[in-house]
Short mmCIF file of C-alpha atoms and ligand atoms in Angstrom, two decimals:
data_model
loop_
_atom_site.label_atom_id
_atom_site.label_comp_id
_atom_site.label_asym_id
_atom_site.label_seq_id
_atom_site.Cartn_x
_atom_site.Cartn_y
_atom_site.Cartn_z
CA UNK A 393 -8.59 -11.16 -8.03
CA UNK A 394 -5.26 -9.36 -6.91
CA UNK A 395 -4.62 -12.03 -4.28
CA UNK A 396 -5.49 -14.92 -6.90
CA UNK A 397 -2.79 -13.14 -9.35
CA UNK A 398 -0.25 -13.14 -6.74
CA UNK A 399 -0.73 -16.70 -5.39
CA UNK A 400 -0.42 -17.45 -9.15
CA UNK A 401 2.72 -15.93 -9.65
CA UNK A 402 4.14 -17.34 -6.33
CA UNK A 403 3.01 -20.91 -7.67
CA UNK A 404 4.76 -20.33 -11.11
CA UNK A 405 8.07 -19.57 -9.37
CA UNK A 406 8.02 -22.57 -7.19
CA UNK A 407 7.07 -24.62 -10.17
CA UNK A 408 9.98 -23.23 -11.99
CA UNK A 409 12.41 -23.95 -9.04
CA UNK A 410 11.11 -27.63 -8.85
CA UNK A 411 11.17 -28.14 -12.58
CA UNK A 412 14.56 -26.65 -13.09
CA UNK A 413 15.83 -28.93 -10.29
CA UNK A 414 14.33 -32.02 -11.60
CA UNK A 415 15.87 -31.42 -14.88
CA UNK A 416 19.25 -30.89 -13.19
CA UNK A 417 18.89 -34.24 -11.31
CA UNK A 418 17.82 -36.23 -14.35
CA UNK A 419 20.80 -34.93 -16.54
CA UNK A 420 23.26 -35.32 -13.45
CA UNK A 421 22.11 -39.28 -13.20
CA UNK A 422 22.33 -39.48 -16.92
CA UNK A 423 25.86 -38.14 -16.80
CA UNK A 424 27.13 -40.44 -13.92
CA UNK A 425 25.41 -43.40 -15.69
CA UNK A 426 27.54 -42.30 -18.84
CA UNK A 427 30.76 -41.34 -17.08
CA UNK A 428 30.72 -43.66 -13.88
CA UNK A 429 34.48 -44.39 -14.56
CA UNK A 430 35.94 -40.91 -14.28
CA UNK A 431 36.10 -40.62 -10.62
CA UNK A 432 37.57 -36.99 -10.06
CA UNK A 433 35.50 -35.45 -12.47
CA UNK A 434 32.25 -37.17 -10.92
CA UNK A 435 33.16 -35.64 -7.39
CA UNK A 436 33.52 -32.31 -9.16
CA UNK A 437 30.24 -32.97 -10.93
CA UNK A 438 28.42 -33.47 -7.63
CA UNK A 439 29.88 -30.37 -6.25
CA UNK A 440 28.82 -28.18 -8.95
CA UNK A 441 25.38 -29.84 -9.28
CA UNK A 442 24.96 -29.19 -5.45
CA UNK A 443 25.88 -25.64 -5.85
CA UNK A 444 23.49 -24.95 -8.78
CA UNK A 445 20.58 -26.68 -6.93
CA UNK A 446 21.43 -24.31 -3.75
CA UNK A 447 21.29 -21.55 -6.10
CA UNK A 448 18.27 -22.18 -7.72
CA UNK A 449 16.49 -22.73 -4.30
CA UNK A 450 17.85 -19.30 -2.76
CA UNK A 451 16.57 -17.79 -6.08
CA UNK A 452 13.13 -19.24 -5.61
CA UNK A 453 12.89 -18.27 -1.86
CA UNK A 454 14.03 -14.84 -2.69
CA UNK A 455 11.40 -14.58 -5.43
CA UNK A 456 8.40 -15.57 -3.45
CA UNK A 457 9.63 -13.32 -0.46
CA UNK A 458 9.60 -10.50 -2.70
CA UNK A 459 6.50 -11.09 -4.32
CA UNK A 460 4.84 -11.53 -0.64
CA UNK A 461 6.36 -8.31 0.42
CA UNK A 462 5.09 -6.41 -2.85
CA UNK A 463 1.52 -7.91 -1.99
CA UNK A 464 1.75 -6.52 1.56
CA UNK A 465 2.90 -3.17 0.36
CA UNK A 466 0.00 -3.05 -2.08
CA UNK A 467 -2.54 -4.35 0.89
CA UNK A 468 -1.05 -1.58 3.06
CA UNK A 469 -1.52 1.36 0.63
CA UNK A 470 -4.96 0.21 -0.14
CA UNK A 471 -6.40 -0.38 3.43
CA UNK A 472 -4.59 2.23 5.08
CA UNK A 473 -5.21 5.03 2.63
CA UNK A 474 -8.70 4.09 2.69
CA UNK A 475 -8.89 3.93 6.36
CA UNK A 476 -7.38 7.58 6.83
CA UNK A 477 -9.01 9.18 3.86
CA UNK A 478 -12.68 8.11 4.44
CA UNK A 479 -13.13 9.68 7.84
CA UNK A 480 -11.45 12.65 6.99
CA UNK A 481 -13.47 13.47 4.10
CA UNK A 482 -16.78 12.73 6.07
CA UNK A 483 -15.38 15.29 8.80
CA UNK A 484 -14.66 17.93 5.99
CA UNK A 485 -18.11 17.29 4.68
CA UNK A 486 -19.88 17.75 8.02
CA UNK A 487 -17.80 21.22 8.80
CA UNK A 488 -18.48 22.43 5.28
CA UNK A 489 -22.28 21.75 5.71
CA UNK A 490 -21.91 23.37 9.20
CA UNK A 491 -19.92 26.43 7.79
CA UNK A 492 -22.26 27.15 4.57
CA UNK A 493 -25.84 26.32 5.95
CA UNK A 494 -28.20 27.00 9.10
CA UNK A 495 -28.39 23.88 10.65
CA UNK A 496 -30.88 23.35 13.84
CA UNK A 497 -29.67 22.35 16.80
CA UNK A 498 -30.62 18.52 16.76
CA UNK A 499 -28.98 18.08 13.57
CA UNK A 500 -25.91 20.24 14.83
CA UNK A 501 -25.76 17.71 17.72
CA UNK A 502 -26.00 14.53 15.25
CA UNK A 503 -23.12 16.16 13.20
CA UNK A 504 -20.66 16.59 15.96
CA UNK A 505 -21.30 12.94 16.94
CA UNK A 506 -20.56 11.69 13.59
CA UNK A 507 -17.43 13.76 13.43
CA UNK A 508 -16.45 12.54 16.73
CA UNK A 509 -16.97 8.91 15.81
CA UNK A 510 -14.97 9.64 12.60
CA UNK A 511 -11.98 11.14 14.50
CA UNK A 512 -12.15 8.13 16.87
CA UNK A 513 -11.88 5.89 13.70
CA UNK A 514 -9.00 8.03 12.29
CA UNK A 515 -7.31 7.71 15.72
CA UNK A 516 -7.55 4.05 15.94
CA UNK A 517 -6.28 3.45 12.52
CA UNK A 518 -3.25 5.89 13.48
CA UNK A 519 -2.71 3.85 16.80
CA UNK A 520 -2.64 0.66 14.96
CA UNK A 521 -0.01 1.64 12.43
CA UNK A 522 1.90 3.47 14.99
CA UNK A 523 2.09 0.34 17.03
CA UNK A 524 2.53 -2.05 14.19
CA UNK A 525 5.93 -0.02 13.37
CA UNK A 526 6.87 -0.07 16.83
CA UNK A 527 6.28 -3.82 17.25
CA UNK A 528 8.11 -4.30 14.03
CA UNK A 529 11.55 -2.86 15.38
CA UNK A 530 13.52 -5.63 16.25
CA UNK A 531 15.19 -3.79 19.05
CA UNK A 532 12.51 -2.83 21.00
CA UNK A 533 12.42 -4.81 24.25
CA UNK A 534 9.12 -5.46 26.09
CA UNK A 535 8.64 -2.59 29.00
CA UNK A 536 7.45 -5.42 31.66
CA UNK A 537 5.06 -4.39 34.53
CA UNK A 538 2.72 -6.42 36.67
CA UNK A 539 -0.73 -6.41 35.04
CA UNK A 540 -4.01 -7.19 36.42
CA UNK A 541 -5.32 -9.10 33.45
CA UNK A 542 -8.96 -9.35 34.97
CA UNK A 543 -9.13 -5.51 35.12
CA UNK A 544 -7.40 -5.13 32.00
CA UNK A 545 -9.86 -7.00 30.05
CA UNK A 546 -12.98 -5.46 31.87
CA UNK A 547 -11.84 -2.15 30.69
CA UNK A 548 -11.22 -3.45 27.22
CA UNK A 549 -14.95 -4.67 27.20
CA UNK A 550 -16.14 -1.49 28.58
CA UNK A 551 -14.28 0.19 26.21
CA UNK A 552 -15.77 -1.86 23.10
CA UNK A 553 -19.19 -1.63 24.54
CA UNK A 554 -19.06 2.44 24.49
CA UNK A 555 -17.34 2.49 20.94
CA UNK A 556 -20.01 0.04 19.50
CA UNK A 557 -23.16 1.13 21.72
CA UNK A 558 -23.85 -2.57 22.91
CA UNK A 559 -24.90 -3.68 26.15
CA UNK A 560 -23.77 -6.47 28.68
CA UNK A 561 -26.02 -8.91 26.82
CA UNK A 562 -24.39 -8.51 23.70
CA UNK A 563 -21.07 -8.63 24.86
CA UNK A 564 -20.46 -10.39 28.01
CA UNK A 565 -17.33 -11.04 30.21
CA UNK A 566 -16.86 -14.25 32.57
CA UNK A 567 -13.99 -13.84 34.39
CA UNK A 568 -11.73 -17.00 36.21
CA UNK A 569 -10.83 -14.46 38.94
CA UNK A 570 -7.63 -12.30 39.60
CA UNK A 571 -4.54 -13.17 37.59
CA UNK A 572 -1.45 -11.40 37.13
CA UNK A 573 0.64 -11.52 34.08
CA UNK A 574 3.95 -9.59 33.38
CA UNK A 575 4.18 -7.20 30.43
CA UNK A 576 3.73 -4.34 28.56
CA UNK A 577 0.26 -2.83 29.75
CA UNK A 578 -0.57 -0.94 26.55
CA UNK A 579 0.46 -3.70 24.08
CA UNK A 580 -1.63 -6.40 26.01
CA UNK A 581 -4.70 -3.76 26.10
CA UNK A 582 -4.24 -3.25 22.59
CA UNK A 583 -4.12 -6.87 21.63
CA UNK A 584 -7.36 -7.56 23.99
CA UNK A 585 -9.13 -4.83 22.44
CA UNK A 586 -8.46 -5.52 18.74
CA UNK A 587 -10.10 -9.41 19.34
CA UNK A 588 -13.23 -7.76 21.44
CA UNK A 589 -13.59 -5.22 18.94
CA UNK A 590 -13.17 -7.53 15.78
CA UNK A 591 -15.86 -9.75 17.17
CA UNK A 592 -18.28 -7.33 17.52
CA UNK A 593 -17.42 -5.57 14.39
CA UNK A 594 -17.65 -9.03 12.28
CA UNK A 595 -20.84 -9.88 14.05
CA UNK A 596 -22.74 -7.31 12.02
CA UNK A 597 -26.41 -6.66 13.56
CA UNK A 598 -26.80 -9.62 15.77
CA UNK A 599 -23.85 -9.43 18.44
CA UNK A 600 -23.53 -12.25 20.44
CA UNK A 601 -20.03 -12.10 22.09
CA UNK A 602 -18.53 -13.78 25.13
CA UNK A 603 -15.42 -12.96 26.41
CA UNK A 604 -13.80 -15.26 29.05
CA UNK A 605 -10.42 -15.78 30.85
CA UNK A 606 -9.49 -19.30 31.51
CA UNK A 607 -6.56 -20.70 33.60
CA UNK A 608 -4.88 -23.54 31.10
CA UNK A 609 -2.65 -24.49 33.67
CA UNK A 610 -0.66 -23.23 36.46
CA UNK A 611 1.52 -21.31 34.04
CA UNK A 612 -0.72 -19.85 31.49
CA UNK A 613 -3.87 -17.69 31.20
CA UNK A 614 -5.92 -17.72 28.22
CA UNK A 615 -8.49 -14.66 27.31
CA UNK A 616 -11.09 -16.50 24.69
CA UNK A 617 -13.07 -14.10 22.72
CA UNK A 618 -16.15 -16.05 21.07
CA UNK A 619 -18.44 -14.72 18.69
CA UNK A 620 -21.44 -15.96 16.77
CA UNK A 621 -20.42 -14.02 13.49
CA UNK A 622 -19.65 -15.06 9.74
CA UNK A 623 -16.83 -17.44 10.92
CA UNK A 624 -13.66 -18.01 9.22
CA UNK A 625 -13.01 -21.00 6.62
CA UNK A 626 -10.37 -23.49 7.90
CA UNK A 627 -7.76 -22.39 5.51
CA UNK A 628 -7.80 -18.90 6.55
CA UNK A 629 -7.50 -19.57 10.37
CA UNK A 630 -3.52 -19.06 10.24
CA UNK A 631 -3.46 -16.46 7.22
CA UNK A 632 -5.64 -14.10 9.38
CA UNK A 633 -2.75 -13.38 11.82
CA UNK A 634 -0.65 -12.22 8.56
CA UNK A 635 0.32 -8.36 8.57
CA UNK A 636 -2.13 -6.54 6.32
CA UNK A 637 -4.15 -9.85 5.41
CA UNK A 638 -7.71 -9.61 5.25
CA UNK A 639 -9.93 -12.55 4.33
CA UNK A 640 -10.99 -11.76 0.53
CA UNK A 641 -14.62 -11.70 -0.23
CA UNK A 642 -18.06 -9.56 0.37
CA UNK A 643 -17.43 -9.34 4.15
CA UNK A 644 -13.99 -7.31 3.58
CA UNK A 645 -15.34 -4.93 1.13
CA UNK A 646 -18.60 -4.52 3.65
CA UNK A 647 -16.61 -4.02 7.08
CA UNK A 648 -13.53 -1.71 6.83
CA UNK A 649 -10.21 -2.56 8.31
CA UNK A 650 -6.55 -2.41 7.62
CA UNK A 651 -5.48 -6.12 8.12
CA UNK A 652 -3.19 -5.12 11.18
CA UNK A 653 -5.36 -5.94 14.57
CA UNK A 654 -4.52 -9.71 14.29
CA UNK A 655 -0.77 -9.17 13.43
CA UNK A 656 -0.61 -7.11 16.50
CA UNK A 657 -2.26 -9.71 18.53
CA UNK A 658 0.22 -12.54 17.58
CA UNK A 659 3.17 -10.24 17.64
CA UNK A 660 2.25 -9.09 21.33
CA UNK A 661 1.65 -12.70 22.25
CA UNK A 662 4.96 -13.96 20.77
CA UNK A 663 7.12 -11.08 22.56
CA UNK A 664 5.45 -11.73 25.98
CA UNK A 665 6.29 -15.60 25.63
CA UNK A 666 2.67 -16.83 24.66
CA UNK A 667 0.76 -17.59 21.74
CA UNK A 668 -2.39 -16.57 19.51
CA UNK A 669 -4.86 -18.51 17.58
CA UNK A 670 -8.11 -18.64 15.75
CA UNK A 671 -10.80 -21.41 16.07
CA UNK A 672 -14.06 -21.83 13.81
CA UNK A 673 -16.56 -24.32 12.67
CA UNK A 674 -16.30 -22.80 9.41
CA UNK A 675 -18.06 -20.08 7.29
CA UNK A 676 -21.29 -18.79 9.13
CA UNK A 677 -20.76 -20.82 12.26
CA UNK A 678 -19.01 -18.08 14.61
CA UNK A 679 -15.26 -17.77 15.45
CA UNK A 680 -13.33 -18.21 18.96
CA UNK A 681 -10.09 -16.18 19.09
CA UNK A 682 -7.43 -17.05 22.01
CA UNK A 683 -4.62 -15.03 23.56
CA UNK A 684 -2.57 -17.21 25.79
CA UNK A 685 -0.20 -15.11 28.19
CA UNK A 686 2.17 -16.73 31.07
CA UNK A 687 1.13 -15.69 34.27
CA UNK A 688 3.56 -13.90 36.71
CA UNK A 689 5.20 -16.28 39.14
P1 ADP B 1293 -9.29 -5.96 9.83
O1 ADP B 1293 -10.35 -6.61 10.71
O2 ADP B 1293 -8.72 -4.72 10.03
O3 ADP B 1293 -9.19 -6.42 8.92
P2 ADP B 1293 -7.75 -7.81 11.46
O4 ADP B 1293 -6.21 -8.45 11.44
O5 ADP B 1293 -8.18 -7.61 12.77
O6 ADP B 1293 -7.70 -6.63 10.50
O7 ADP B 1293 -8.30 -9.35 10.86
C1 ADP B 1293 -7.92 -9.97 9.76
C2 ADP B 1293 -9.24 -10.67 9.03
O8 ADP B 1293 -9.33 -11.73 9.87
C3 ADP B 1293 -10.39 -9.67 8.76
O9 ADP B 1293 -10.23 -8.87 7.82
C4 ADP B 1293 -11.40 -10.67 8.78
O10 ADP B 1293 -11.63 -11.10 7.55
C5 ADP B 1293 -10.98 -11.68 9.54
N1 ADP B 1293 -11.48 -11.57 11.03
C6 ADP B 1293 -11.09 -11.19 12.32
N2 ADP B 1293 -11.82 -11.18 13.12
C7 ADP B 1293 -12.82 -11.97 12.73
C8 ADP B 1293 -13.92 -12.53 13.40
N3 ADP B 1293 -14.34 -12.33 14.74
N4 ADP B 1293 -14.73 -13.24 12.68
C9 ADP B 1293 -14.73 -13.27 11.38
N5 ADP B 1293 -13.74 -13.17 10.78
C10 ADP B 1293 -12.71 -12.16 11.47
#
């Protein structure tokens, strides 16, 4: 609903800009046809019209950018507030119950496990917000060290297996062998974990995720994460990498998130001289996310 409203206002401003330029051009051509003899005025007229056209174009670009920024701001407030508030509310409720009622040992253990899960969720949201802020700082340079990518991906797979309680048959890893990339270990780890975490998270109850490393050529190595989940419509394949963007629809309300994960993946890829992209045959047919990084020479 909100997204449609924003898209409509963006379309309105673009249409307004195009219409104004068209009217100007028509007036201008008419004016030239009527006054083609007065040369000097003609040159001045040309300059004036060009200036006005530039002004309108700049104005339209500025308005569209402002609308996008507002849209991102709203999305940030909604997603992050929800993602911060829900686990805190849940932890509070369990603590209140433990404080006011006698709870048997088994229930107590269950409460502690849920509270730990909630605090993990809280921590991961906070880490994502902080990392997004750090990556957004233009002055920040990449702290490069040698990374053993095979070992890094393996540890990310283990981490997601533990977090989502899935086994090796549901989340498998196929390696192309040892590979070293130069980069910021923590940033690359965050990017790879986000991809694997999304694949499991969006697969729902039937998780069949494969993580692969592939040597694209002698200069690059690609981490590919494929799932058999809900897939992504073609027109959304690029948009999902935008900051705070979540594909609108029932999936977004059922599965919670901040819309920061893929933005982090793309930013980390670019900062390391690589790229990130998504492939999908369409809704219901699974998706593959790829992160391509240059290998250390
Ligand atoms: P979040 O998962 O917190 O919403 P992301 O930036 O990680 O944010 O993902 C952006 C959007 O891309 C998600 O909201 C979801 O709609 C879509 N998406 C990401 N990964 C997958 C996937 N494996 N399968 C289907 N949709 C996905």
